[in-house]
mmCIF file of C-alpha atoms in Angstrom:
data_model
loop_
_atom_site.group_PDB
_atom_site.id
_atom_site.type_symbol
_atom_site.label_atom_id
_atom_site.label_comp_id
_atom_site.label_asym_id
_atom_site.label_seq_id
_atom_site.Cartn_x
_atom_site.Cartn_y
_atom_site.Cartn_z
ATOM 1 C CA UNK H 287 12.841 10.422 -15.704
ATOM 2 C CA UNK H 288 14.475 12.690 -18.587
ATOM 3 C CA UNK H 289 18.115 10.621 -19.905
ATOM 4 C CA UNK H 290 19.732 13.476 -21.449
ATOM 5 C CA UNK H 291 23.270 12.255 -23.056
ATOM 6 C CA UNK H 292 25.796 15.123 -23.075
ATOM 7 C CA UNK H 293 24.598 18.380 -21.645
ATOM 8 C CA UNK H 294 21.915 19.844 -22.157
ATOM 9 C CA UNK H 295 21.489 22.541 -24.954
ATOM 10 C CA UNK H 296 18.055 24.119 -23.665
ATOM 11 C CA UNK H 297 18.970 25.250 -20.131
ATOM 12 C CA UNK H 298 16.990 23.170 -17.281
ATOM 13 C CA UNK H 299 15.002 24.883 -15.044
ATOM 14 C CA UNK H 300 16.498 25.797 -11.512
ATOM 15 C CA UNK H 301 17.556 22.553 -10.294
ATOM 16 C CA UNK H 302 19.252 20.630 -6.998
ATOM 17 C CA UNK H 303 21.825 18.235 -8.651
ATOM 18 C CA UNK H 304 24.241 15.558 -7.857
ATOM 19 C CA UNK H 305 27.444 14.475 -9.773
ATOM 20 C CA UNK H 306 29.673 11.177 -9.767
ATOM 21 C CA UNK H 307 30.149 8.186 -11.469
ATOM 22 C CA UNK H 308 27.499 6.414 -8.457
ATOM 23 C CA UNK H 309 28.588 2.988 -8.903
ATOM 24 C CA UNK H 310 26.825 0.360 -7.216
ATOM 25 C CA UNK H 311 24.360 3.295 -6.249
ATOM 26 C CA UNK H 312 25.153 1.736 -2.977
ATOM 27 C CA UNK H 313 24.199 3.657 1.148
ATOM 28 C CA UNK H 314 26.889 6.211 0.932
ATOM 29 C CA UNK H 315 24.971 7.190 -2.694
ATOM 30 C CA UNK H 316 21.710 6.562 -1.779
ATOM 31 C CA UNK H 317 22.324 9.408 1.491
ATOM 32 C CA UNK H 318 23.617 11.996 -1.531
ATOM 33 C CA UNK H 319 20.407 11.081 -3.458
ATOM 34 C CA UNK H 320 18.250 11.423 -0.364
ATOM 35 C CA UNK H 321 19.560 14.383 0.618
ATOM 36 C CA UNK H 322 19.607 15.705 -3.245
ATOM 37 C CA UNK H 323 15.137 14.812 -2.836
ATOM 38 C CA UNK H 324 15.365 17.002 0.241
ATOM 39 C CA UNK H 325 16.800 19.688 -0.828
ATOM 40 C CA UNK H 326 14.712 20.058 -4.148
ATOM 41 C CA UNK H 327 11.619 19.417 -2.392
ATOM 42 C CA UNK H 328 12.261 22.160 0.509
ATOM 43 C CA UNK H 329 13.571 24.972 -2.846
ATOM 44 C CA UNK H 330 11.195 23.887 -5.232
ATOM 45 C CA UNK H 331 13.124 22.395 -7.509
ATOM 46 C CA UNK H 332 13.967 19.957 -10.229
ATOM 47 C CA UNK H 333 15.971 16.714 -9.389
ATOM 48 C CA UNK H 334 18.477 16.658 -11.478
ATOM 49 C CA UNK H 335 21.981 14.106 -11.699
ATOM 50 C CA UNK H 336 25.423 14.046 -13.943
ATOM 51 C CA UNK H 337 26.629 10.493 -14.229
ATOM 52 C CA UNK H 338 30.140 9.639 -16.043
ATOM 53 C CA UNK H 339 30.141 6.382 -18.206
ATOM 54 C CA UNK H 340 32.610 5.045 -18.537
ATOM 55 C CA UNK H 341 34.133 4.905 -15.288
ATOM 56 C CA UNK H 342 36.596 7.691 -14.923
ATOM 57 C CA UNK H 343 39.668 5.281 -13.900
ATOM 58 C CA UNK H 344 38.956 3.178 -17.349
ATOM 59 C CA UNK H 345 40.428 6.400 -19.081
ATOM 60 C CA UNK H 346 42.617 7.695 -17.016
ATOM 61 C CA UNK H 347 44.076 4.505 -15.690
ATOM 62 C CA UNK H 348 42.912 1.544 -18.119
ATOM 63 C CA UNK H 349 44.820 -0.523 -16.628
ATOM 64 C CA UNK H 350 43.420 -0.435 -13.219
ATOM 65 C CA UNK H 351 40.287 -0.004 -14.314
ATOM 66 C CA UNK H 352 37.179 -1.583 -12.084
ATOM 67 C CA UNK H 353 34.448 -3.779 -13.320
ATOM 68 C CA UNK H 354 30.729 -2.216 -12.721
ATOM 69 C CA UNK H 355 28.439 -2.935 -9.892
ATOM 70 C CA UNK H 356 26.193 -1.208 -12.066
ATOM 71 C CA UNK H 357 25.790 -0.931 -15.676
ATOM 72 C CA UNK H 358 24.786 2.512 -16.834
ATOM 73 C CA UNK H 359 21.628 0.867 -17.850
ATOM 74 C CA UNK H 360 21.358 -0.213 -14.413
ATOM 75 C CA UNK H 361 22.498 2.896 -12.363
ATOM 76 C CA UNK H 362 19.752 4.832 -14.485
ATOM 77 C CA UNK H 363 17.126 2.478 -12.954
ATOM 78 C CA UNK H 364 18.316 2.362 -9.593
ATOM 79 C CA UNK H 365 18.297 6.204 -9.644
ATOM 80 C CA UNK H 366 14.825 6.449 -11.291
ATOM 81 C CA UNK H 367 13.160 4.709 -8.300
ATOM 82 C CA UNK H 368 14.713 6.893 -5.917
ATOM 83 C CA UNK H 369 13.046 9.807 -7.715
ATOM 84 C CA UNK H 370 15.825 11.979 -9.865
ATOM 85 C CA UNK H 371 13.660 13.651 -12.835
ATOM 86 C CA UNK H 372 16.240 14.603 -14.797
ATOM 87 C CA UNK H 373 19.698 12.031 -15.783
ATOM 88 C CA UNK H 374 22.628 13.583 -17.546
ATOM 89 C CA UNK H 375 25.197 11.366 -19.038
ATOM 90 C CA UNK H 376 28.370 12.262 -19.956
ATOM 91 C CA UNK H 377 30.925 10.383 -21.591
ATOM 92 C CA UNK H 378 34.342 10.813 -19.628
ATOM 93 C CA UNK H 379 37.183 11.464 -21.960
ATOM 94 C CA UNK H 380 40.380 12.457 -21.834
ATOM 95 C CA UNK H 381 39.360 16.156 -22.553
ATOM 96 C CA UNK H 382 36.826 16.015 -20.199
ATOM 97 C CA UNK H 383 39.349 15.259 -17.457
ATOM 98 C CA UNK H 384 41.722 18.061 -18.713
ATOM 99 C CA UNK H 385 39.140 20.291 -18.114
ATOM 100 C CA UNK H 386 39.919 22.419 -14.745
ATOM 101 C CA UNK H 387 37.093 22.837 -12.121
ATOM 102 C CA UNK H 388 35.997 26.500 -13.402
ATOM 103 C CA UNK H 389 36.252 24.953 -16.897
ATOM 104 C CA UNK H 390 33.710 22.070 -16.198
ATOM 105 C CA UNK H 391 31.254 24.274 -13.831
ATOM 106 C CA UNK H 392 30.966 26.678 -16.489
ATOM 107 C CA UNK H 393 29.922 24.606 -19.090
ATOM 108 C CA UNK H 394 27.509 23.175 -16.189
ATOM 109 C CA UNK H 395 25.959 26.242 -15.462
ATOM 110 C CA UNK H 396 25.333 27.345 -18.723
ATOM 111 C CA UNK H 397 23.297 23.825 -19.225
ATOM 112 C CA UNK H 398 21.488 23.849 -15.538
ATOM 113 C CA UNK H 399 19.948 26.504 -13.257
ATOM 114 C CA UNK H 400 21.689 24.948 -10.682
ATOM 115 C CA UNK H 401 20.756 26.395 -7.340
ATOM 116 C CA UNK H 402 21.512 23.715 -5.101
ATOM 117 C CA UNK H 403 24.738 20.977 -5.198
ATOM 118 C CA UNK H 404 24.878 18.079 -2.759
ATOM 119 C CA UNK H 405 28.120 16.129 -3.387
ATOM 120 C CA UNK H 406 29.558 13.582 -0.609
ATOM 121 C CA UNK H 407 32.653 14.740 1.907
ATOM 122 C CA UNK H 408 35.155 13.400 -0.022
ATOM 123 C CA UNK H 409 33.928 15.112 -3.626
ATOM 124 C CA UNK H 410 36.332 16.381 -6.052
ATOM 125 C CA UNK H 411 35.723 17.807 -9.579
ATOM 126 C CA UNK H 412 38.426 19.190 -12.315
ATOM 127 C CA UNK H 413 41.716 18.194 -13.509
ATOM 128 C CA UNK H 414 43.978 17.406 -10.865
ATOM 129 C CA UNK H 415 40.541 17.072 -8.349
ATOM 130 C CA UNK H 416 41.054 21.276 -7.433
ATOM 131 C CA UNK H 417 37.489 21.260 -7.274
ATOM 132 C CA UNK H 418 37.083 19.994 -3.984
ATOM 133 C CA UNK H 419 34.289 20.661 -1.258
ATOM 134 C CA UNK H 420 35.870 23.650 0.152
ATOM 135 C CA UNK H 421 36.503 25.484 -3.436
ATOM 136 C CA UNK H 422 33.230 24.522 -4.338
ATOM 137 C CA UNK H 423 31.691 26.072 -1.353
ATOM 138 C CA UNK H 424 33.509 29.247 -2.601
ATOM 139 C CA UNK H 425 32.224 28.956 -6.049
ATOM 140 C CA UNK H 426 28.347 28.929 -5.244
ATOM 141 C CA UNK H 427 28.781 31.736 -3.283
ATOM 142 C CA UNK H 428 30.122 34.018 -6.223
ATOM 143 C CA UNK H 429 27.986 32.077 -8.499
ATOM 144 C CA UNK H 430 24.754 31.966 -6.744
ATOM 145 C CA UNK H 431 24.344 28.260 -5.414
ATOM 146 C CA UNK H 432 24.565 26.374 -2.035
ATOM 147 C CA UNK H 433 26.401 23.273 -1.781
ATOM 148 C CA UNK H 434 25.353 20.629 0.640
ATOM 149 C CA UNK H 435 28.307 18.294 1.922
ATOM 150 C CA UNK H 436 26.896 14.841 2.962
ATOM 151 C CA UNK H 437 28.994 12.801 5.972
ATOM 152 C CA UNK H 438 30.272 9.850 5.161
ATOM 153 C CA UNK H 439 28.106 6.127 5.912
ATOM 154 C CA UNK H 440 29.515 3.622 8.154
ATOM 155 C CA UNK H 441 28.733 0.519 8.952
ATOM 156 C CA UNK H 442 30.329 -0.923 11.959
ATOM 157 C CA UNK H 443 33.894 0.493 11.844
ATOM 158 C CA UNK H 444 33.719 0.659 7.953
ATOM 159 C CA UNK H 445 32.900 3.448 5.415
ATOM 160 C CA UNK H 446 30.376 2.590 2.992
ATOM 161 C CA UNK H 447 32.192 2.909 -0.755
ATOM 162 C CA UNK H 448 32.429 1.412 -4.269
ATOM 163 C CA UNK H 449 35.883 -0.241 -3.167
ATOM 164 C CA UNK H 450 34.585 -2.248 -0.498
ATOM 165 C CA UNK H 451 31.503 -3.468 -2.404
ATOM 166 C CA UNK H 452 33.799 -4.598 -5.313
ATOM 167 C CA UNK H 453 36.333 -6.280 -2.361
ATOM 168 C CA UNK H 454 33.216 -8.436 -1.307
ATOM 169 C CA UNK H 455 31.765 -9.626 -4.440
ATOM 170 C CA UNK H 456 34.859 -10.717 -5.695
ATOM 171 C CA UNK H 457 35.353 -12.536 -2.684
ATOM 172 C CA UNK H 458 32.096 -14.311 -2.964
ATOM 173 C CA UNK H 459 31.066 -12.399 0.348
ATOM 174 C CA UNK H 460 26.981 -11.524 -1.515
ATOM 175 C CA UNK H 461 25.674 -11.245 1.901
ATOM 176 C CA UNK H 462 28.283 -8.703 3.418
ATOM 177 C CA UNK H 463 27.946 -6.388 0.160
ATOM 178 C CA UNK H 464 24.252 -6.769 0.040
ATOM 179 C CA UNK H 465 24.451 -4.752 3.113
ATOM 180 C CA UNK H 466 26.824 -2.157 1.830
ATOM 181 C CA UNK H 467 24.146 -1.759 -1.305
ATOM 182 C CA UNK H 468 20.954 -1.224 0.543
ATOM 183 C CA UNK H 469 19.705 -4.044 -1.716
ATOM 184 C CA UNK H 470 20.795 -7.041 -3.277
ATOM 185 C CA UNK H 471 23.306 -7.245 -5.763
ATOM 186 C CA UNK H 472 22.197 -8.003 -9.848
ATOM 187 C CA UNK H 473 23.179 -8.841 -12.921
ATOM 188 C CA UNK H 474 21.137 -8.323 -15.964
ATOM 189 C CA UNK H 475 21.176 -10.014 -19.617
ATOM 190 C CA UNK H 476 19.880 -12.175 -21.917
ATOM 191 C CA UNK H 477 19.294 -15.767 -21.865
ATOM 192 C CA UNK H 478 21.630 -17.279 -24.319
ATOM 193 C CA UNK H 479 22.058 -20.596 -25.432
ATOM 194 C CA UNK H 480 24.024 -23.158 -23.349
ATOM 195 C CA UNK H 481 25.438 -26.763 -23.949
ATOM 196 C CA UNK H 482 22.711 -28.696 -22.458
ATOM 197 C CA UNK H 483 24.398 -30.195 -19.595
ATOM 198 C CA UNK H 484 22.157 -29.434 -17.226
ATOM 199 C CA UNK H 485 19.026 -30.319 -18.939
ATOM 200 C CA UNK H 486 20.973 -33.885 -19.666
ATOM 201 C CA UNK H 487 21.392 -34.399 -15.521
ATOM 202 C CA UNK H 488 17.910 -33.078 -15.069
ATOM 203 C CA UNK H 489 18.809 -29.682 -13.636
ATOM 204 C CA UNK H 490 18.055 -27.098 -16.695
ATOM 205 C CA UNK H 491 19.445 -23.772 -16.016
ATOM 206 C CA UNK H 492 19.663 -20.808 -18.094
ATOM 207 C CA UNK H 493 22.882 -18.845 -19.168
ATOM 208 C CA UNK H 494 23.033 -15.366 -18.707
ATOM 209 C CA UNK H 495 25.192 -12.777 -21.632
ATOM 210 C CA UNK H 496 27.033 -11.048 -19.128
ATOM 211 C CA UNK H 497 27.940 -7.660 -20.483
ATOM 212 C CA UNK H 498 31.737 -7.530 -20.408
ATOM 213 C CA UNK H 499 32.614 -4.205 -17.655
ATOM 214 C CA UNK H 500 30.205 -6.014 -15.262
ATOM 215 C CA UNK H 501 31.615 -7.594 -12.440
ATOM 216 C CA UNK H 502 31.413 -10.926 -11.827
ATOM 217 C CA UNK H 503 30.773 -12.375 -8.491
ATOM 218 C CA UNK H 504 33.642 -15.221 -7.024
ATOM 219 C CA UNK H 505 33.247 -18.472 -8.316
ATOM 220 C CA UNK H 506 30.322 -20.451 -6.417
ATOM 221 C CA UNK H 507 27.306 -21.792 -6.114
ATOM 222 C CA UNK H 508 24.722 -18.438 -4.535
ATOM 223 C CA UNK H 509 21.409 -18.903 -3.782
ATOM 224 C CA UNK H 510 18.981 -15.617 -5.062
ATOM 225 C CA UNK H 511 16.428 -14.647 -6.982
ATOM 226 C CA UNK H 512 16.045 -14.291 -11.280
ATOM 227 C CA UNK H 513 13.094 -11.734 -12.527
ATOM 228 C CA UNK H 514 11.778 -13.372 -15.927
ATOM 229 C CA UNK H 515 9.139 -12.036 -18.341
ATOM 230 C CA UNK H 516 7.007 -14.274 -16.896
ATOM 231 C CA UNK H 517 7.571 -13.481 -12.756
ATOM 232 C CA UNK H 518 9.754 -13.945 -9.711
ATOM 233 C CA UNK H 519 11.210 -17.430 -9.338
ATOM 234 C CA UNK H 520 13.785 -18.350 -6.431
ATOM 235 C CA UNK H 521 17.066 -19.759 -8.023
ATOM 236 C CA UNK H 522 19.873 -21.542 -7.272
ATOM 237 C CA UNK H 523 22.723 -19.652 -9.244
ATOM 238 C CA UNK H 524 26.358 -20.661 -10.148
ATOM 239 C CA UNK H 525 29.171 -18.640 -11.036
ATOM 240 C CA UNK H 526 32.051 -20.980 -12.042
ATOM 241 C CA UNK H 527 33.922 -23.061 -14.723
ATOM 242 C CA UNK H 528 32.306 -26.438 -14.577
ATOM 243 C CA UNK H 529 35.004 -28.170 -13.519
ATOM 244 C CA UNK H 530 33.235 -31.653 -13.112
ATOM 245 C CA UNK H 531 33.043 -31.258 -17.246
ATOM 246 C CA UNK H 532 36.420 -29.854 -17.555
ATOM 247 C CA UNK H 533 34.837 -26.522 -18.807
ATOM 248 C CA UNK H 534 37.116 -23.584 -19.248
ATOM 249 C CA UNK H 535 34.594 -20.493 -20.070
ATOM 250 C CA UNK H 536 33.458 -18.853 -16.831
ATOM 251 C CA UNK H 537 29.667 -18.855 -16.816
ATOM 252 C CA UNK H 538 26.845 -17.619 -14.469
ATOM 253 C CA UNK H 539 24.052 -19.907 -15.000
ATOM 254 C CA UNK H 540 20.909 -20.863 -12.419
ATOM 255 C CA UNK H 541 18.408 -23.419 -11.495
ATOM 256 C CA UNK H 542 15.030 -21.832 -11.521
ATOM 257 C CA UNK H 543 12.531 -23.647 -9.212
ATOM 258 C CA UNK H 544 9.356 -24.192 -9.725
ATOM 259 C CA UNK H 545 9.909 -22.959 -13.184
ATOM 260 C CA UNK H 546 8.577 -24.389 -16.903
ATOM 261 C CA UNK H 547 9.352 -23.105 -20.108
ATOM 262 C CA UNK H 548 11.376 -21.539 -22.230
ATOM 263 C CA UNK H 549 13.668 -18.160 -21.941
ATOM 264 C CA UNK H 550 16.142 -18.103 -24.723
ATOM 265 C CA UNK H 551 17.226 -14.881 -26.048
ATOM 266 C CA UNK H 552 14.797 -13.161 -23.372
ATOM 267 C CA UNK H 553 16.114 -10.591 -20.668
ATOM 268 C CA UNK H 554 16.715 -12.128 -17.132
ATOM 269 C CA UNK H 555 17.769 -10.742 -14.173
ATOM 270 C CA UNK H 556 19.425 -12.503 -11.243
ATOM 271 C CA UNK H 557 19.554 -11.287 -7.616
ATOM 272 C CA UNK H 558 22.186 -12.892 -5.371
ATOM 273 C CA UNK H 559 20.938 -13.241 -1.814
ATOM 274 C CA UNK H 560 23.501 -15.950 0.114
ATOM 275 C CA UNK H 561 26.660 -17.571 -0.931
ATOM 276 C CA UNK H 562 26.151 -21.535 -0.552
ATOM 277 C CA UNK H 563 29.372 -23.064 -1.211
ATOM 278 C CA UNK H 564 32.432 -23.436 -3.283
ATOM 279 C CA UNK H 565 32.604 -24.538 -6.623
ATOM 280 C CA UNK H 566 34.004 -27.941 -6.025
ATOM 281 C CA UNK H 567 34.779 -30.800 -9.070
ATOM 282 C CA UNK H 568 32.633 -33.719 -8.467
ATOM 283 C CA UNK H 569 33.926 -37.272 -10.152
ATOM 284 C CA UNK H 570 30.855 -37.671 -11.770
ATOM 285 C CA UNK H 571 27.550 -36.457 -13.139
ATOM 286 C CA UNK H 572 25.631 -37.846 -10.705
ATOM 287 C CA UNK H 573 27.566 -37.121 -7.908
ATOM 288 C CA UNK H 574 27.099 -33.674 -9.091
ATOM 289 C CA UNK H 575 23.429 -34.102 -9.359
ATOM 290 C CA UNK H 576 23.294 -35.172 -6.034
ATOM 291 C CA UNK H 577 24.444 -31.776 -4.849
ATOM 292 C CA UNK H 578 22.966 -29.617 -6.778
ATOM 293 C CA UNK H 579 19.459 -31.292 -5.178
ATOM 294 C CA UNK H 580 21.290 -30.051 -1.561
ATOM 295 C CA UNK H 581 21.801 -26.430 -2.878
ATOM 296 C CA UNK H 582 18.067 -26.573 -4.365
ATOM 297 C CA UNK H 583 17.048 -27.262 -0.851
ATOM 298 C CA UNK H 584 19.086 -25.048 0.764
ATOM 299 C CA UNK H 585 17.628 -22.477 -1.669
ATOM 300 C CA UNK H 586 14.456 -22.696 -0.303
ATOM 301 C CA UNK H 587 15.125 -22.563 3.043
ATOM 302 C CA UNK H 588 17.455 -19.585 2.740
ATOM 303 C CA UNK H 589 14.888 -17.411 0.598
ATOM 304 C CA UNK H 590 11.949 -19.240 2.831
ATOM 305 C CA UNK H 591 11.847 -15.553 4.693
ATOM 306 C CA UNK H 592 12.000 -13.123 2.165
ATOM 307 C CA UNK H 593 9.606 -11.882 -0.557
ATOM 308 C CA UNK H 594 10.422 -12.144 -4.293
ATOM 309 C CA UNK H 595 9.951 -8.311 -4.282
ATOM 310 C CA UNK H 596 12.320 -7.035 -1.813
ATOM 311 C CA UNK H 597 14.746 -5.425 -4.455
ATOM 312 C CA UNK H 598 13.384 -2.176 -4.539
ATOM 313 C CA UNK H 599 16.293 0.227 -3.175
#
């Protein structure tokens, strides 16, 4: 996959293309993206997608602004596997928002031989959001492209959106919003250096540098996988304060089993499967030893069914 940052100043050839900010590149994205592969593949053309970064809201609402299922880093990834060739990044300013919806799809056109947009139901592009599925159905017909309008996905009575997954995570609820995503939720970093604690009650974990837009799962004890340098291992992961040591810095840290040696300052990422339980504050070190045997255990069983693999989206 091309990453192109800013448009593109050599025009692309003609091209089926998506636009949003995709976070969480969860069902309701993946059906744009799918249908996006269909329709280049039945045209003959190239997959092409515009991504915002940073979130729109973060500029035009900072206060209110939501922390990423997916890093950009991340969302590129995700949308590499699914098979778009060419990634367009633009940085979301203020100007960029002021721009009205013939203002931005001129300056698209003139960067992509766009002959095919698939955008969800809901889709809205321009200041004010005047560019909205039925305008935009108007435009390609003067301008010479179709536009593809994907129905929204439910599951159960619920639509599938960015929201929802954020609503679930926070809550601790990894199993619920693993569904929503089509996969299971991650966070990526490097292994930084820790205060030893867990080494000292014989449970070593490593300590992950979360980058700080990334949302951070409620505070418990989860039971996933982490993808090392050196393979798939299941762990037991928390996400918490440490509250039996009185700890005040929220950290996400895990218990890699069946694991030796030594990750510092490499690039982990964990996959959170199941929630196990509350963070709870033990009276002592070994009491909290005690548990964190139990969630090792229930680790095992939990994962017991599932390959070390299954994150592909």
């Amino acid at each position: 996959m091309v990453v192109q940052f800013g448009l593109p100043t050599a025009r692309l050839s003609p091209s089926a293309l998506a636009v949003g900010s995709f976070d969480g590149v969860h069902l309701g994205h993946r059906a744009v993206l799918e249908r996006l592969l269909g329709a280049a593949r039945s045209q003959q053309l190239r997959v092409a997608w515009v991504t915002f970064d940073p979130h729109p809201r973060c500029v035009l609402d900072p206060a209110n602004c939501p922390a990423q299922i997916t890093t950009l880093e991340e969302r590129l990834r995700l949308v590499q596997q699914l098979g778009v060739q060419e990634a367009i990044v633009l940085e979301f300013t203020r100007s960029l928002a002021a721009l009205s919806a013939e203002e931005f799809m001129q300056r698209l056109l003139a960067a992509v031989d766009l002959r095919s947009l698939v955008v969800g139901y809901d889709f809205a592009l321009g200041k004010a959001r005047t560019g909205d599925v039925d305008w935009l159905r108007a435009h390609g017909r003067a301008r010479g492209y179709g536009v593809e309008v994907v129905k929204p996905v439910r599951l159960g009575e619920r639509e599938v959106h960015s929201s929802e997954v954020r609503r679930l995570l926070t809550l601790g609820e990894a199993e619920e919003a693993n569904r929503f995503l089509g996969r299971e939720f991650a966070m990526s970093g490097l292994v930084e250096p820790g205060d030893r604690i867990g080494r000292d009650i014989g449970w070593p974990t490593v300590n992950l540098a979360v980058p700080p837009t990334k949302l951070v799962p409620g505070r418990g004890i989860y039971a996933g996988w982490a993808d090392t340098p050196d393979g798939t291992y299941q762990a037991a992961i928390s996400v918490g304060y440490r509250p039996t040591f009185h700890k005040t810095e929220l950290r996400v840290e895990a218990y890699l089993l069946d694991f030796e040696g030594d990750l510092y300052q490499q690039r982990l990422e964990l996959r959170f499967v199941a929630r196990l339980r509350d963070e709870v504050q033990y009276p002592d070190a070994t009491s909290l030893g005690v548990q964190i045997a139990r969630d090792v255990d229930d680790t095992r069983r939990i994962l017991a069914g599932s390959r070390p693999n299954d994150k592909a989206p």
